Amino acid sequence: MKKVDEKYFIKDDNVNYNPSIESALSDDETILWKAKPKKSSFILNSIFKFLPLALIWLGFDIFFIILMVDVIPSVPWFVIIFFVIFFIVHLIPVWVWIGSVVSASRRLKLEEYAFTDRRILIKRGFVGANLHSVSYSCLNSVNLRIGIIERMCKVGDIYIVANNEKYVLEDISDPYFIYEKLQKIASDIKTDIIFPNAYRPNDNKGYKTSYNPKDKNKK
């Protein structure tokens, strides 16, 4: 049996369950852009995004609860318990909305995005942090959405589809600029993968492995 290469498998006893973007980088990986969602837009979206649905759902259930109150004296106790449990479960959309509002500050603290010279990193969570890594070569589409709240706060949401998985960079400041730069970085790096520098003609050497937008623009 071969000996384990300790360069790659060194045990770290100080495990961090809330890793930063920087802790996920490779030794020779460089961050090109990093940001968090804008606080005002993130909080407002947490409050108003599902508010209409929650209010309609709550109003519907309150209407039936009021109707039931009139007949409760003639209903057996076990039927009352059944309907109490039923409405608690049926109000799940309202509980989800309340949870989203209450947890907004905590989620904002953990949420972070970065573009590196190799991939897109997306960190989010509530109790712990989930870190998603998206390779530029796997990108299927990049779209920008700016709703009413986003327009008021001068931010936007960037929607990414990679290998049929969907990701959202929420409430990004200067959204048009970041959207354009992400498309450019992805296009440049995809081109370099399809047409490696070694196979380019002498008058088109491409850009260096370490992505540098300034160097790219000079060529």
Coordinates of C-alpha atoms in Angstrom, one line a residue:
M1 CA 0.0 0.0 0.0
K2 CA 1.3 3.4 -1.0
K3 CA 2.1 6.0 1.7
V4 CA -0.4 8.8 2.0
D5 CA 0.9 12.1 0.6
E6 CA 0.9 14.4 3.7
K7 CA 1.1 17.4 1.5
Y8 CA -2.6 16.9 0.7
F9 CA -3.8 15.0 3.7
I10 CA -2.8 16.9 6.9
K11 CA -5.3 16.7 9.6
D12 CA -6.4 20.1 11.1
D13 CA -7.7 19.8 14.6
N14 CA -9.0 23.4 14.6
V15 CA -12.0 22.8 12.2
N16 CA -13.8 26.0 11.3
Y17 CA -17.5 25.4 10.8
N18 CA -18.0 28.9 9.6
P19 CA -15.3 29.2 6.9
S20 CA -14.5 32.4 5.1
I21 CA -14.2 32.7 1.3
E22 CA -10.5 33.1 1.7
S23 CA -10.2 29.7 3.6
A24 CA -11.6 27.9 0.5
L25 CA -8.9 29.3 -1.9
S26 CA -6.2 27.1 -3.4
D27 CA -2.6 28.2 -2.8
D28 CA -2.2 29.9 -6.2
E29 CA -5.8 31.1 -6.5
T30 CA -6.6 34.9 -6.6
I31 CA -9.8 36.7 -5.8
L32 CA -10.9 39.1 -8.5
W33 CA -14.0 40.4 -6.8
K34 CA -15.7 39.8 -3.5
A35 CA -18.9 41.3 -2.0
K36 CA -21.8 40.8 0.4
P37 CA -25.5 41.6 -0.3
K38 CA -26.5 45.2 0.4
K39 CA -28.0 45.2 3.9
S40 CA -31.0 47.5 3.2
S41 CA -32.2 45.5 0.1
F42 CA -31.5 42.2 1.7
I43 CA -33.7 43.0 4.8
L44 CA -36.5 44.6 2.8
N45 CA -36.6 41.5 0.4
S46 CA -36.8 39.2 3.5
I47 CA -39.8 41.2 4.7
F48 CA -41.7 41.8 1.5
K49 CA -40.8 38.9 -0.8
F50 CA -43.4 36.5 0.6
L51 CA -45.5 39.0 2.5
P52 CA -48.5 39.0 0.1
L53 CA -48.6 35.1 0.1
A54 CA -48.3 35.0 3.9
L55 CA -51.1 37.6 4.4
I56 CA -53.5 35.8 2.0
W57 CA -52.8 32.4 3.6
L58 CA -53.2 33.8 7.1
G59 CA -56.4 35.6 6.2
F60 CA -57.8 32.4 4.6
D61 CA -57.1 30.4 7.8
I62 CA -58.4 33.1 10.1
F63 CA -61.7 33.1 8.2
F64 CA -62.2 29.4 8.7
I65 CA -61.0 29.6 12.4
I66 CA -63.7 32.2 13.1
L67 CA -66.3 30.0 11.5
M68 CA -65.3 27.1 13.6
V69 CA -65.3 29.1 16.9
D70 CA -69.1 29.4 16.6
V71 CA -69.5 25.6 16.5
I72 CA -66.8 24.6 19.0
P73 CA -69.2 24.0 21.9
S74 CA -70.9 21.2 20.0
V75 CA -67.7 19.6 18.7
P76 CA -65.9 16.7 20.6
W77 CA -62.6 17.6 22.2
F78 CA -60.5 15.3 19.9
V79 CA -62.0 17.0 16.8
I80 CA -60.8 20.4 18.3
I81 CA -57.3 19.0 18.8
F82 CA -57.3 17.7 15.2
F83 CA -58.2 21.1 13.8
V84 CA -55.7 22.9 16.0
I85 CA -52.9 20.6 14.7
F86 CA -54.3 21.0 11.2
F87 CA -54.1 24.8 11.2
I88 CA -50.7 24.8 12.8
V89 CA -49.4 22.7 9.9
H90 CA -51.5 24.5 7.3
L91 CA -49.9 27.8 8.4
I92 CA -46.4 26.7 7.4
P93 CA -46.1 29.4 4.7
V94 CA -46.7 32.0 7.4
W95 CA -44.1 30.4 9.7
V96 CA -41.6 30.3 6.8
W97 CA -42.1 34.0 6.2
I98 CA -41.7 34.8 9.9
G99 CA -38.5 32.7 10.0
S100 CA -37.1 34.4 7.0
V101 CA -37.7 37.9 8.6
V102 CA -36.3 36.8 12.0
S103 CA -33.2 35.1 10.5
A104 CA -32.4 37.9 7.9
S105 CA -29.6 39.5 10.0
R106 CA -28.0 36.2 10.7
R107 CA -28.1 35.1 7.1
L108 CA -26.7 38.4 5.9
K109 CA -23.8 38.0 8.2
L110 CA -22.9 34.6 6.7
E111 CA -23.6 35.4 3.0
E112 CA -20.7 36.3 0.8
Y113 CA -19.8 36.0 -2.9
A114 CA -16.5 36.0 -4.8
F115 CA -15.1 35.6 -8.3
T116 CA -11.6 34.1 -8.5
D117 CA -9.4 33.4 -11.4
R118 CA -10.7 29.8 -11.4
R119 CA -14.3 29.8 -10.1
I120 CA -17.3 31.5 -8.5
L121 CA -17.6 31.0 -4.7
I122 CA -20.9 31.4 -2.9
K123 CA -21.2 31.2 0.8
R124 CA -24.5 31.3 2.7
G125 CA -26.2 29.7 5.7
F126 CA -28.0 30.3 9.0
V127 CA -26.7 28.0 11.7
G128 CA -23.6 26.9 9.7
A129 CA -22.1 28.1 6.4
N130 CA -22.6 26.3 3.1
L131 CA -19.9 27.0 0.5
H132 CA -20.7 26.4 -3.2
S133 CA -18.0 26.3 -5.8
V134 CA -19.0 26.9 -9.5
S135 CA -16.4 26.4 -12.2
Y136 CA -16.5 29.0 -15.1
S137 CA -16.3 26.2 -17.6
C138 CA -19.6 24.7 -16.2
L139 CA -21.7 28.0 -16.7
N140 CA -24.7 27.5 -18.8
S141 CA -26.2 31.0 -18.4
V142 CA -25.8 34.2 -16.4
N143 CA -28.9 36.5 -16.0
L144 CA -29.6 39.8 -14.2
R145 CA -32.8 40.6 -12.4
I146 CA -33.7 44.0 -10.9
G147 CA -37.1 44.2 -9.2
I148 CA -38.8 47.1 -7.5
I149 CA -36.9 46.9 -4.2
E150 CA -33.6 46.3 -6.0
R151 CA -34.2 49.4 -8.2
M152 CA -35.0 51.5 -5.1
C153 CA -31.8 50.3 -3.4
K154 CA -29.7 50.4 -6.6
V155 CA -28.8 46.7 -6.5
G156 CA -29.6 43.6 -8.6
D157 CA -29.7 39.8 -8.4
I158 CA -27.4 37.8 -10.7
Y159 CA -28.8 34.4 -11.5
I160 CA -26.3 31.7 -12.5
V161 CA -27.1 28.2 -14.0
A162 CA -24.3 25.7 -14.0
N163 CA -24.7 22.0 -14.8
N164 CA -28.5 22.5 -14.3
E165 CA -28.0 23.9 -10.8
K166 CA -29.3 27.4 -10.1
Y167 CA -27.5 29.9 -7.9
V168 CA -28.3 33.5 -7.0
L169 CA -26.0 36.4 -6.0
E170 CA -28.5 38.5 -4.1
D171 CA -28.6 42.3 -3.8
I172 CA -25.3 43.1 -5.5
S173 CA -24.3 46.7 -5.7
D174 CA -23.4 48.1 -9.2
P175 CA -25.2 45.1 -10.8
Y176 CA -24.7 45.9 -14.4
F177 CA -21.0 46.3 -14.1
I178 CA -20.6 43.1 -12.1
Y179 CA -22.9 41.2 -14.5
E180 CA -20.8 42.4 -17.5
K181 CA -17.5 41.5 -15.8
L182 CA -18.7 38.0 -14.8
Q183 CA -19.6 37.3 -18.4
K184 CA -16.2 38.6 -19.6
I185 CA -14.2 36.5 -17.1
A186 CA -16.2 33.4 -17.8
S187 CA -15.9 33.9 -21.6
D188 CA -12.1 34.5 -21.4
I189 CA -11.4 31.5 -19.2
K190 CA -13.7 29.2 -21.2
T191 CA -11.8 30.3 -24.4
D192 CA -8.5 29.5 -22.7
I193 CA -9.8 26.0 -21.8
I194 CA -11.0 25.3 -25.3
F195 CA -8.0 26.9 -27.0
P196 CA -5.0 26.3 -24.7
N197 CA -2.1 28.8 -25.1
A198 CA 0.2 26.1 -26.4
Y199 CA -2.0 25.6 -29.5
R200 CA -2.5 29.2 -30.3
P201 CA -0.8 30.8 -33.3
N202 CA 2.2 32.9 -32.6
D203 CA 0.3 36.1 -33.1
N204 CA -2.4 35.2 -30.6
K205 CA -0.9 33.8 -27.4
G206 CA -4.0 34.4 -25.4
Y207 CA -3.7 35.4 -21.8
K208 CA -1.6 34.0 -19.0
T209 CA -3.0 31.3 -16.7
S210 CA -3.3 33.8 -13.9
Y211 CA -6.2 35.8 -15.2
N212 CA -5.5 39.5 -15.4
P213 CA -8.2 41.7 -17.0
K214 CA -5.7 44.5 -17.7
D215 CA -3.3 42.1 -19.5
K216 CA -6.3 40.8 -21.5
N217 CA -7.4 44.2 -22.6
K218 CA -3.9 45.0 -24.0
K219 CA -4.0 42.1 -26.4

